[in-house]
C-alpha cells in the first residue's frame, strides 16, 4: 500500500523518498537509472563496504568497470548534500582509478532526495572551481588524506589535474521522479494512478503456437455439446453454434492478453501473475464440482470468474469481466484448468 498522510491522502513522492532507508534509496536509484533511456547493457547496485565510491553502476559495454560506464552515487541525508560530504566521494573514485581498479566513469552523478546545498550546487556547476577546490583538499589535514600513502596521493593528484571535472554533477530530484514515473515500479512505490490501458483491438487470426492448448480443450467441449465431427478449428468455424462460441472465447483470451501486456510495462513484475492466481483460487471450487457435461463446467467457471470478490491487486481498476474470463482460458492454456473430463490432483491450486 502506498504511504498516505494522516488525512488519508497519498504522500507526494518527494516526501516518500525523504523517509527511505539508504538501501531503499539505492533500489530506487537503480530503478531510475534503468529508465534513463541510455544504451546500458547492465545496471547494478554495488554499494556497500569497500565499494570504491560506487553505489549504482551503469555499464555501456560488456567490459563493465574496465569499459565505459556511469556512476550514480546515492546519498540520503536529512538535509542537502554539502561539500564536506561530496569531495571525499570524488576522492574515492579518483583514487580507485589512479590505482587501476577501474576506468574513469563517463559521468559521475550525486543523487540525493534533498539535492545539494546551495554552495555545493554552485560549485558543481563550475568544473574549474570544482577542480581547484578538490586539489586544495588534497593538501589538507583531512583524515582521509593523512591516511593515504604519499606515493598514492601523488598519483591521485596527478590524475585529478588531468581529469575533466565536468563529469561530476548532481541530479535534480524532480527530474529523477519524472523519469522514474516511466517504470513499472513507480505505482507500487507512490500509489499514483495507472496510465490509460490501450484498447484491445481486433482479435488476430488463430495462432496454434499461442492458443492450441485452450482452443484444443474448447474443441473437445464442442464435440461433447455440438457435434462429434468437430476436430479442428476449421470444423468449429463450420458449425454455427461453435463458431459463435469460439469467437467469444478468443475475444476473452486476447482481452486478458492485452491486460498482461499492459501490466508488463506498467506495474511491478508478478502483479499480473498474482491476479491470475487469485482468479484460479476464486474459481477452483466451482471448477472442481461434478457436472453433467463439459460445457456446463466451462460456463459455470466463466460466470464465476466475473463475480469474484477480488481485492488487493492494483490491476483491478483496469480489469473487466471479459478479462477474468480470458484469464480462465490463460489458465487452461497453462493446463491449470481443464474444460473436459474429471479434475485431478494435477489441476490443484498449488
mmCIF file of N, CA and C in Angstrom, residues 138-251:
data_model
loop_
_atom_site.group_PDB
_atom_site.id
_atom_site.type_symbol
_atom_site.label_atom_id
_atom_site.label_comp_id
_atom_site.label_asym_id
_atom_site.label_seq_id
_atom_site.Cartn_x
_atom_site.Cartn_y
_atom_site.Cartn_z
ATOM 1 N N UNK A 138 43.403 18.008 -1.286
ATOM 2 C CA UNK A 138 44.464 17.012 -1.307
ATOM 3 C C UNK A 138 45.690 17.455 -0.515
ATOM 4 N N UNK A 139 45.759 18.723 -0.157
ATOM 5 C CA UNK A 139 46.879 19.228 0.654
ATOM 6 C C UNK A 139 46.423 19.551 2.071
ATOM 7 N N UNK A 140 45.203 19.137 2.415
ATOM 8 C CA UNK A 140 44.645 19.468 3.723
ATOM 9 C C UNK A 140 45.065 18.435 4.772
ATOM 10 N N UNK A 141 44.581 18.660 5.970
ATOM 11 C CA UNK A 141 44.866 17.740 7.077
ATOM 12 C C UNK A 141 43.709 16.775 7.313
ATOM 13 N N UNK A 142 42.847 16.628 6.321
ATOM 14 C CA UNK A 142 41.729 15.708 6.460
ATOM 15 C C UNK A 142 42.242 14.291 6.723
ATOM 16 N N UNK A 143 41.500 13.549 7.516
ATOM 17 C CA UNK A 143 41.926 12.202 7.905
ATOM 18 C C UNK A 143 42.194 11.319 6.697
ATOM 19 N N UNK A 144 41.307 11.357 5.701
ATOM 20 C CA UNK A 144 41.480 10.503 4.541
ATOM 21 C C UNK A 144 42.762 10.838 3.789
ATOM 22 N N UNK A 145 43.190 12.097 3.836
ATOM 23 C CA UNK A 145 44.434 12.495 3.168
ATOM 24 C C UNK A 145 45.635 12.017 3.975
ATOM 25 N N UNK A 146 45.598 12.207 5.273
ATOM 26 C CA UNK A 146 46.723 11.801 6.118
ATOM 27 C C UNK A 146 46.911 10.284 6.111
ATOM 28 N N UNK A 147 45.835 9.541 5.901
ATOM 29 C CA UNK A 147 45.936 8.084 5.899
ATOM 30 C C UNK A 147 46.332 7.511 4.540
ATOM 31 N N UNK A 148 46.433 8.362 3.521
ATOM 32 C CA UNK A 148 46.793 7.893 2.180
ATOM 33 C C UNK A 148 48.308 7.945 2.001
ATOM 34 N N UNK A 149 48.957 6.844 1.602
ATOM 35 C CA UNK A 149 50.411 6.853 1.374
ATOM 36 C C UNK A 149 50.819 7.945 0.397
ATOM 37 N N UNK A 150 52.007 8.498 0.599
ATOM 38 C CA UNK A 150 52.457 9.627 -0.217
ATOM 39 C C UNK A 150 52.493 9.294 -1.700
ATOM 40 N N UNK A 151 52.953 8.083 -2.044
ATOM 41 C CA UNK A 151 53.054 7.744 -3.460
ATOM 42 C C UNK A 151 51.672 7.636 -4.101
ATOM 43 N N UNK A 152 50.714 7.105 -3.342
ATOM 44 C CA UNK A 152 49.345 7.011 -3.854
ATOM 45 C C UNK A 152 48.740 8.403 -3.986
ATOM 46 N N UNK A 153 48.962 9.255 -3.008
ATOM 47 C CA UNK A 153 48.429 10.614 -3.061
ATOM 48 C C UNK A 153 48.996 11.370 -4.248
ATOM 49 N N UNK A 154 50.274 11.127 -4.561
ATOM 50 C CA UNK A 154 50.892 11.789 -5.719
ATOM 51 C C UNK A 154 50.198 11.360 -7.008
ATOM 52 N N UNK A 155 49.864 10.058 -7.126
ATOM 53 C CA UNK A 155 49.167 9.581 -8.326
ATOM 54 C C UNK A 155 47.747 10.157 -8.404
ATOM 55 N N UNK A 156 47.101 10.250 -7.250
ATOM 56 C CA UNK A 156 45.754 10.830 -7.217
ATOM 57 C C UNK A 156 45.805 12.288 -7.665
ATOM 58 N N UNK A 157 46.771 13.025 -7.152
ATOM 59 C CA UNK A 157 46.909 14.445 -7.511
ATOM 60 C C UNK A 157 47.167 14.612 -8.994
ATOM 61 N N UNK A 158 48.058 13.781 -9.538
ATOM 62 C CA UNK A 158 48.379 13.863 -10.968
ATOM 63 C C UNK A 158 47.154 13.559 -11.818
ATOM 64 N N UNK A 159 46.393 12.506 -11.435
ATOM 65 C CA UNK A 159 45.202 12.159 -12.195
ATOM 66 C C UNK A 159 44.137 13.237 -12.075
ATOM 67 N N UNK A 160 43.972 13.820 -10.891
ATOM 68 C CA UNK A 160 42.969 14.868 -10.693
ATOM 69 C C UNK A 160 43.256 16.069 -11.586
ATOM 70 N N UNK A 161 44.530 16.405 -11.736
ATOM 71 C CA UNK A 161 44.893 17.545 -12.573
ATOM 72 C C UNK A 161 44.540 17.300 -14.038
ATOM 73 N N UNK A 162 44.529 16.030 -14.446
ATOM 74 C CA UNK A 162 44.246 15.690 -15.842
ATOM 75 C C UNK A 162 42.758 15.420 -16.088
ATOM 76 N N UNK A 163 41.999 15.323 -15.025
ATOM 77 C CA UNK A 163 40.596 14.928 -15.141
ATOM 78 C C UNK A 163 39.697 16.097 -15.503
ATOM 79 N N UNK A 164 38.734 15.835 -16.379
ATOM 80 C CA UNK A 164 37.706 16.820 -16.718
ATOM 81 C C UNK A 164 36.642 16.754 -15.635
ATOM 82 N N UNK A 165 36.590 17.735 -14.771
ATOM 83 C CA UNK A 165 35.681 17.704 -13.635
ATOM 84 C C UNK A 165 34.229 18.004 -14.017
ATOM 85 N N UNK A 166 33.981 18.214 -15.301
ATOM 86 C CA UNK A 166 32.589 18.400 -15.722
ATOM 87 C C UNK A 166 31.806 17.100 -15.641
ATOM 88 N N UNK A 167 32.492 15.962 -15.423
ATOM 89 C CA UNK A 167 31.766 14.697 -15.275
ATOM 90 C C UNK A 167 31.006 14.640 -13.949
ATOM 91 N N UNK A 168 31.396 15.483 -12.981
ATOM 92 C CA UNK A 168 30.781 15.451 -11.658
ATOM 93 C C UNK A 168 29.614 16.438 -11.593
ATOM 94 N N UNK A 169 28.413 15.919 -11.431
ATOM 95 C CA UNK A 169 27.200 16.737 -11.353
ATOM 96 C C UNK A 169 26.268 16.135 -10.297
ATOM 97 N N UNK A 170 25.158 16.820 -10.069
ATOM 98 C CA UNK A 170 24.103 16.264 -9.219
ATOM 99 C C UNK A 170 22.811 16.225 -10.020
ATOM 100 N N UNK A 171 21.926 15.310 -9.651
ATOM 101 C CA UNK A 171 20.652 15.160 -10.339
ATOM 102 C C UNK A 171 19.555 15.923 -9.608
ATOM 103 N N UNK A 172 18.679 16.563 -10.377
ATOM 104 C CA UNK A 172 17.518 17.246 -9.821
ATOM 105 C C UNK A 172 16.471 16.210 -9.439
ATOM 106 N N UNK A 173 16.016 16.229 -8.195
ATOM 107 C CA UNK A 173 15.122 15.179 -7.714
ATOM 108 C C UNK A 173 13.786 15.172 -8.446
ATOM 109 N N UNK A 174 13.304 16.341 -8.872
ATOM 110 C CA UNK A 174 12.049 16.368 -9.630
ATOM 111 C C UNK A 174 12.205 15.657 -10.965
ATOM 112 N N UNK A 175 13.372 15.853 -11.611
ATOM 113 C CA UNK A 175 13.632 15.151 -12.867
ATOM 114 C C UNK A 175 13.758 13.654 -12.632
ATOM 115 N N UNK A 176 14.387 13.289 -11.529
ATOM 116 C CA UNK A 176 14.533 11.872 -11.191
ATOM 117 C C UNK A 176 13.163 11.216 -11.026
ATOM 118 N N UNK A 177 12.266 11.883 -10.305
ATOM 119 C CA UNK A 177 10.918 11.341 -10.087
ATOM 120 C C UNK A 177 10.163 11.231 -11.410
ATOM 121 N N UNK A 178 10.311 12.232 -12.277
ATOM 122 C CA UNK A 178 9.631 12.188 -13.577
ATOM 123 C C UNK A 178 10.080 10.977 -14.393
ATOM 124 N N UNK A 179 11.381 10.731 -14.422
ATOM 125 C CA UNK A 179 11.892 9.584 -15.182
ATOM 126 C C UNK A 179 11.443 8.280 -14.535
ATOM 127 N N UNK A 180 11.492 8.225 -13.207
ATOM 128 C CA UNK A 180 11.060 7.005 -12.524
ATOM 129 C C UNK A 180 9.590 6.710 -12.804
ATOM 130 N N UNK A 181 8.821 7.757 -13.111
ATOM 131 C CA UNK A 181 7.409 7.565 -13.433
ATOM 132 C C UNK A 181 7.188 6.678 -14.643
ATOM 133 N N UNK A 182 8.225 6.457 -15.458
ATOM 134 C CA UNK A 182 8.118 5.590 -16.627
ATOM 135 C C UNK A 182 8.275 4.119 -16.258
ATOM 136 N N UNK A 183 8.704 3.851 -15.037
ATOM 137 C CA UNK A 183 8.997 2.475 -14.647
ATOM 138 C C UNK A 183 7.754 1.754 -14.148
ATOM 139 N N UNK A 184 7.807 0.443 -14.162
ATOM 140 C CA UNK A 184 6.683 -0.351 -13.672
ATOM 141 C C UNK A 184 6.642 -0.380 -12.156
ATOM 142 N N UNK A 185 7.718 0.049 -11.502
ATOM 143 C CA UNK A 185 7.745 0.074 -10.045
ATOM 144 C C UNK A 185 7.123 1.332 -9.451
ATOM 145 N N UNK A 186 6.897 2.352 -10.273
ATOM 146 C CA UNK A 186 6.500 3.667 -9.767
ATOM 147 C C UNK A 186 5.175 3.627 -9.010
ATOM 148 N N UNK A 187 4.177 2.960 -9.577
ATOM 149 C CA UNK A 187 2.861 2.968 -8.936
ATOM 150 C C UNK A 187 2.897 2.251 -7.599
ATOM 151 N N UNK A 188 3.711 1.193 -7.496
ATOM 152 C CA UNK A 188 3.801 0.470 -6.226
ATOM 153 C C UNK A 188 4.469 1.324 -5.150
ATOM 154 N N UNK A 189 5.421 2.140 -5.548
ATOM 155 C CA UNK A 189 6.125 2.990 -4.572
ATOM 156 C C UNK A 189 5.272 4.175 -4.129
ATOM 157 N N UNK A 190 4.527 4.756 -5.052
ATOM 158 C CA UNK A 190 3.870 6.030 -4.751
ATOM 159 C C UNK A 190 2.347 6.008 -4.859
ATOM 160 N N UNK A 191 1.771 4.929 -5.361
ATOM 161 C CA UNK A 191 0.324 4.844 -5.453
ATOM 162 C C UNK A 191 -0.288 5.778 -6.471
ATOM 163 N N UNK A 192 0.486 6.214 -7.445
ATOM 164 C CA UNK A 192 -0.038 7.107 -8.472
ATOM 165 C C UNK A 192 -0.976 6.346 -9.407
ATOM 166 N N UNK A 193 -1.894 7.051 -10.099
ATOM 167 C CA UNK A 193 -2.847 6.351 -10.968
ATOM 168 C C UNK A 193 -2.146 5.623 -12.111
ATOM 169 N N UNK A 194 -2.734 4.511 -12.513
ATOM 170 C CA UNK A 194 -2.224 3.803 -13.677
ATOM 171 C C UNK A 194 -2.469 4.627 -14.933
ATOM 172 N N UNK A 195 -1.580 4.478 -15.899
ATOM 173 C CA UNK A 195 -1.808 5.122 -17.176
ATOM 174 C C UNK A 195 -2.970 4.443 -17.890
ATOM 175 N N UNK A 196 -3.497 5.086 -18.911
ATOM 176 C CA UNK A 196 -4.662 4.567 -19.624
ATOM 177 C C UNK A 196 -4.322 3.265 -20.335
ATOM 178 N N UNK A 197 -5.171 2.286 -20.160
ATOM 179 C CA UNK A 197 -4.964 0.998 -20.838
ATOM 180 C C UNK A 197 -5.403 1.106 -22.291
ATOM 181 N N UNK A 198 -4.565 0.668 -23.231
ATOM 182 C CA UNK A 198 -4.965 0.729 -24.639
ATOM 183 C C UNK A 198 -6.166 -0.160 -24.926
ATOM 184 N N UNK A 199 -6.875 0.158 -25.995
ATOM 185 C CA UNK A 199 -7.978 -0.686 -26.422
ATOM 186 C C UNK A 199 -7.444 -2.055 -26.848
ATOM 187 N N UNK A 200 -8.283 -3.066 -26.706
ATOM 188 C CA UNK A 200 -7.850 -4.434 -27.011
ATOM 189 C C UNK A 200 -7.530 -4.602 -28.488
ATOM 190 N N UNK A 201 -8.310 -4.002 -29.340
ATOM 191 C CA UNK A 201 -8.060 -4.126 -30.771
ATOM 192 C C UNK A 201 -8.727 -5.349 -31.371
ATOM 193 N N UNK A 202 -8.453 -5.585 -32.639
ATOM 194 C CA UNK A 202 -9.060 -6.692 -33.380
ATOM 195 C C UNK A 202 -8.393 -8.003 -32.983
ATOM 196 N N UNK A 203 -9.197 -9.020 -32.767
ATOM 197 C CA UNK A 203 -8.657 -10.347 -32.445
ATOM 198 C C UNK A 203 -7.894 -10.874 -33.661
ATOM 199 N N UNK A 204 -6.651 -11.307 -33.480
ATOM 200 C CA UNK A 204 -5.863 -11.777 -34.628
ATOM 201 C C UNK A 204 -6.334 -13.125 -35.143
ATOM 202 N N UNK A 205 -5.789 -13.515 -36.277
ATOM 203 C CA UNK A 205 -6.072 -14.840 -36.808
ATOM 204 C C UNK A 205 -5.583 -15.900 -35.817
ATOM 205 N N UNK A 206 -6.229 -17.039 -35.841
ATOM 206 C CA UNK A 206 -5.858 -18.117 -34.922
ATOM 207 C C UNK A 206 -4.395 -18.495 -35.102
ATOM 208 N N UNK A 207 -3.679 -18.599 -33.999
ATOM 209 C CA UNK A 207 -2.259 -18.942 -33.999
ATOM 210 C C UNK A 207 -2.069 -20.134 -33.072
ATOM 211 N N UNK A 208 -1.855 -21.297 -33.664
ATOM 212 C CA UNK A 208 -1.750 -22.522 -32.868
ATOM 213 C C UNK A 208 -0.599 -22.457 -31.870
ATOM 214 N N UNK A 209 0.469 -21.741 -32.200
ATOM 215 C CA UNK A 209 1.617 -21.682 -31.296
ATOM 216 C C UNK A 209 1.285 -20.957 -29.997
ATOM 217 N N UNK A 210 0.260 -20.118 -30.018
ATOM 218 C CA UNK A 210 -0.132 -19.361 -28.837
ATOM 219 C C UNK A 210 -1.409 -19.879 -28.191
ATOM 220 N N UNK A 211 -2.292 -20.498 -28.983
ATOM 221 C CA UNK A 211 -3.638 -20.792 -28.499
ATOM 222 C C UNK A 211 -4.022 -22.269 -28.492
ATOM 223 N N UNK A 212 -3.142 -23.144 -28.926
ATOM 224 C CA UNK A 212 -3.562 -24.526 -29.186
ATOM 225 C C UNK A 212 -4.107 -25.234 -27.953
ATOM 226 N N UNK A 213 -3.554 -24.963 -26.766
ATOM 227 C CA UNK A 213 -3.985 -25.714 -25.595
ATOM 228 C C UNK A 213 -5.420 -25.390 -25.190
ATOM 229 N N UNK A 214 -5.711 -24.086 -25.029
ATOM 230 C CA UNK A 214 -7.069 -23.784 -24.566
ATOM 231 C C UNK A 214 -8.084 -24.000 -25.680
ATOM 232 N N UNK A 215 -7.699 -23.702 -26.932
ATOM 233 C CA UNK A 215 -8.627 -23.924 -28.042
ATOM 234 C C UNK A 215 -8.836 -25.424 -28.239
ATOM 235 N N UNK A 216 -7.771 -26.210 -28.067
ATOM 236 C CA UNK A 216 -7.924 -27.655 -28.180
ATOM 237 C C UNK A 216 -8.914 -28.196 -27.170
ATOM 238 N N UNK A 217 -8.895 -27.646 -25.965
ATOM 239 C CA UNK A 217 -9.872 -28.064 -24.953
ATOM 240 C C UNK A 217 -11.284 -27.621 -25.328
ATOM 241 N N UNK A 218 -11.396 -26.428 -25.909
ATOM 242 C CA UNK A 218 -12.714 -25.971 -26.353
ATOM 243 C C UNK A 218 -13.269 -26.876 -27.450
ATOM 244 N N UNK A 219 -12.394 -27.342 -28.342
ATOM 245 C CA UNK A 219 -12.855 -28.241 -29.393
ATOM 246 C C UNK A 219 -13.420 -29.524 -28.800
ATOM 247 N N UNK A 220 -12.801 -30.001 -27.720
ATOM 248 C CA UNK A 220 -13.338 -31.185 -27.052
ATOM 249 C C UNK A 220 -14.719 -30.904 -26.457
ATOM 250 N N UNK A 221 -14.879 -29.705 -25.887
ATOM 251 C CA UNK A 221 -16.190 -29.316 -25.356
ATOM 252 C C UNK A 221 -17.226 -29.292 -26.480
ATOM 253 N N UNK A 222 -16.833 -28.773 -27.646
ATOM 254 C CA UNK A 222 -17.771 -28.689 -28.764
ATOM 255 C C UNK A 222 -18.142 -30.090 -29.276
ATOM 256 N N UNK A 223 -17.194 -31.017 -29.227
ATOM 257 C CA UNK A 223 -17.516 -32.384 -29.644
ATOM 258 C C UNK A 223 -18.550 -32.996 -28.703
ATOM 259 N N UNK A 224 -18.423 -32.652 -27.409
ATOM 260 C CA UNK A 224 -19.400 -33.153 -26.444
ATOM 261 C C UNK A 224 -20.775 -32.530 -26.646
ATOM 262 N N UNK A 225 -20.793 -31.242 -26.966
ATOM 263 C CA UNK A 225 -22.051 -30.482 -26.912
ATOM 264 C C UNK A 225 -22.694 -30.220 -28.269
ATOM 265 N N UNK A 226 -21.872 -30.128 -29.332
ATOM 266 C CA UNK A 226 -22.419 -29.701 -30.621
ATOM 267 C C UNK A 226 -22.364 -30.781 -31.699
ATOM 268 N N UNK A 227 -21.182 -31.357 -31.898
ATOM 269 C CA UNK A 227 -21.048 -32.338 -32.968
ATOM 270 C C UNK A 227 -19.783 -33.153 -32.786
ATOM 271 N N UNK A 228 -19.885 -34.442 -32.972
ATOM 272 C CA UNK A 228 -18.714 -35.318 -32.885
ATOM 273 C C UNK A 228 -17.732 -35.056 -34.026
ATOM 274 N N UNK A 229 -18.186 -34.360 -35.047
ATOM 275 C CA UNK A 229 -17.338 -34.104 -36.219
ATOM 276 C C UNK A 229 -16.399 -32.916 -36.030
ATOM 277 N N UNK A 230 -16.513 -32.196 -34.911
ATOM 278 C CA UNK A 230 -15.654 -31.022 -34.688
ATOM 279 C C UNK A 230 -14.310 -31.498 -34.131
ATOM 280 N N UNK A 231 -13.302 -31.480 -34.994
ATOM 281 C CA UNK A 231 -11.960 -31.923 -34.609
ATOM 282 C C UNK A 231 -10.955 -30.774 -34.699
ATOM 283 N N UNK A 232 -11.130 -29.943 -35.693
ATOM 284 C CA UNK A 232 -10.192 -28.841 -35.923
ATOM 285 C C UNK A 232 -10.899 -27.488 -35.753
ATOM 286 N N UNK A 233 -10.111 -26.428 -35.768
ATOM 287 C CA UNK A 233 -10.670 -25.074 -35.712
ATOM 288 C C UNK A 233 -11.552 -24.825 -36.921
ATOM 289 N N UNK A 234 -11.128 -25.300 -38.080
ATOM 290 C CA UNK A 234 -11.949 -25.136 -39.281
ATOM 291 C C UNK A 234 -13.295 -25.828 -39.118
ATOM 292 N N UNK A 235 -13.291 -27.003 -38.475
ATOM 293 C CA UNK A 235 -14.560 -27.691 -38.220
ATOM 294 C C UNK A 235 -15.462 -26.838 -37.334
ATOM 295 N N UNK A 236 -14.857 -26.232 -36.305
ATOM 296 C CA UNK A 236 -15.636 -25.383 -35.403
ATOM 297 C C UNK A 236 -16.200 -24.185 -36.139
ATOM 298 N N UNK A 237 -15.396 -23.625 -37.037
ATOM 299 C CA UNK A 237 -15.869 -22.464 -37.787
ATOM 300 C C UNK A 237 -16.999 -22.820 -38.741
ATOM 301 N N UNK A 238 -17.118 -24.094 -39.075
ATOM 302 C CA UNK A 238 -18.203 -24.533 -39.950
ATOM 303 C C UNK A 238 -19.472 -24.875 -39.209
ATOM 304 N N UNK A 239 -19.426 -24.847 -37.876
ATOM 305 C CA UNK A 239 -20.614 -25.127 -37.070
ATOM 306 C C UNK A 239 -21.107 -23.811 -36.479
ATOM 307 N N UNK A 240 -22.319 -23.362 -36.794
ATOM 308 C CA UNK A 240 -22.769 -22.030 -36.350
ATOM 309 C C UNK A 240 -22.653 -21.804 -34.846
ATOM 310 N N UNK A 241 -23.051 -22.764 -34.036
ATOM 311 C CA UNK A 241 -23.007 -22.568 -32.590
ATOM 312 C C UNK A 241 -21.562 -22.546 -32.092
ATOM 313 N N UNK A 242 -20.749 -23.458 -32.581
ATOM 314 C CA UNK A 242 -19.346 -23.499 -32.158
ATOM 315 C C UNK A 242 -18.597 -22.254 -32.624
ATOM 316 N N UNK A 243 -18.887 -21.815 -33.850
ATOM 317 C CA UNK A 243 -18.213 -20.640 -34.387
ATOM 318 C C UNK A 243 -18.470 -19.414 -33.515
ATOM 319 N N UNK A 244 -19.715 -19.218 -33.140
ATOM 320 C CA UNK A 244 -20.076 -18.054 -32.322
ATOM 321 C C UNK A 244 -19.441 -18.154 -30.931
ATOM 322 N N UNK A 245 -19.471 -19.338 -30.358
ATOM 323 C CA UNK A 245 -18.898 -19.525 -29.016
ATOM 324 C C UNK A 245 -17.385 -19.337 -29.050
ATOM 325 N N UNK A 246 -16.710 -19.936 -30.021
ATOM 326 C CA UNK A 246 -15.251 -19.826 -30.101
ATOM 327 C C UNK A 246 -14.817 -18.380 -30.303
ATOM 328 N N UNK A 247 -15.557 -17.639 -31.117
ATOM 329 C CA UNK A 247 -15.205 -16.231 -31.346
ATOM 330 C C UNK A 247 -15.234 -15.450 -30.033
ATOM 331 N N UNK A 248 -16.255 -15.712 -29.205
ATOM 332 C CA UNK A 248 -16.334 -15.011 -27.921
ATOM 333 C C UNK A 248 -15.173 -15.396 -27.007
ATOM 334 N N UNK A 249 -14.851 -16.696 -26.958
ATOM 335 C CA UNK A 249 -13.789 -17.135 -26.057
ATOM 336 C C UNK A 249 -12.440 -16.552 -26.466
ATOM 337 N N UNK A 250 -12.214 -16.436 -27.755
ATOM 338 C CA UNK A 250 -10.946 -15.846 -28.225
ATOM 339 C C UNK A 250 -10.909 -14.350 -27.916
ATOM 340 N N UNK A 251 -12.057 -13.684 -27.962
ATOM 341 C CA UNK A 251 -12.104 -12.275 -27.548
ATOM 342 C C UNK A 251 -11.709 -12.150 -26.087
#
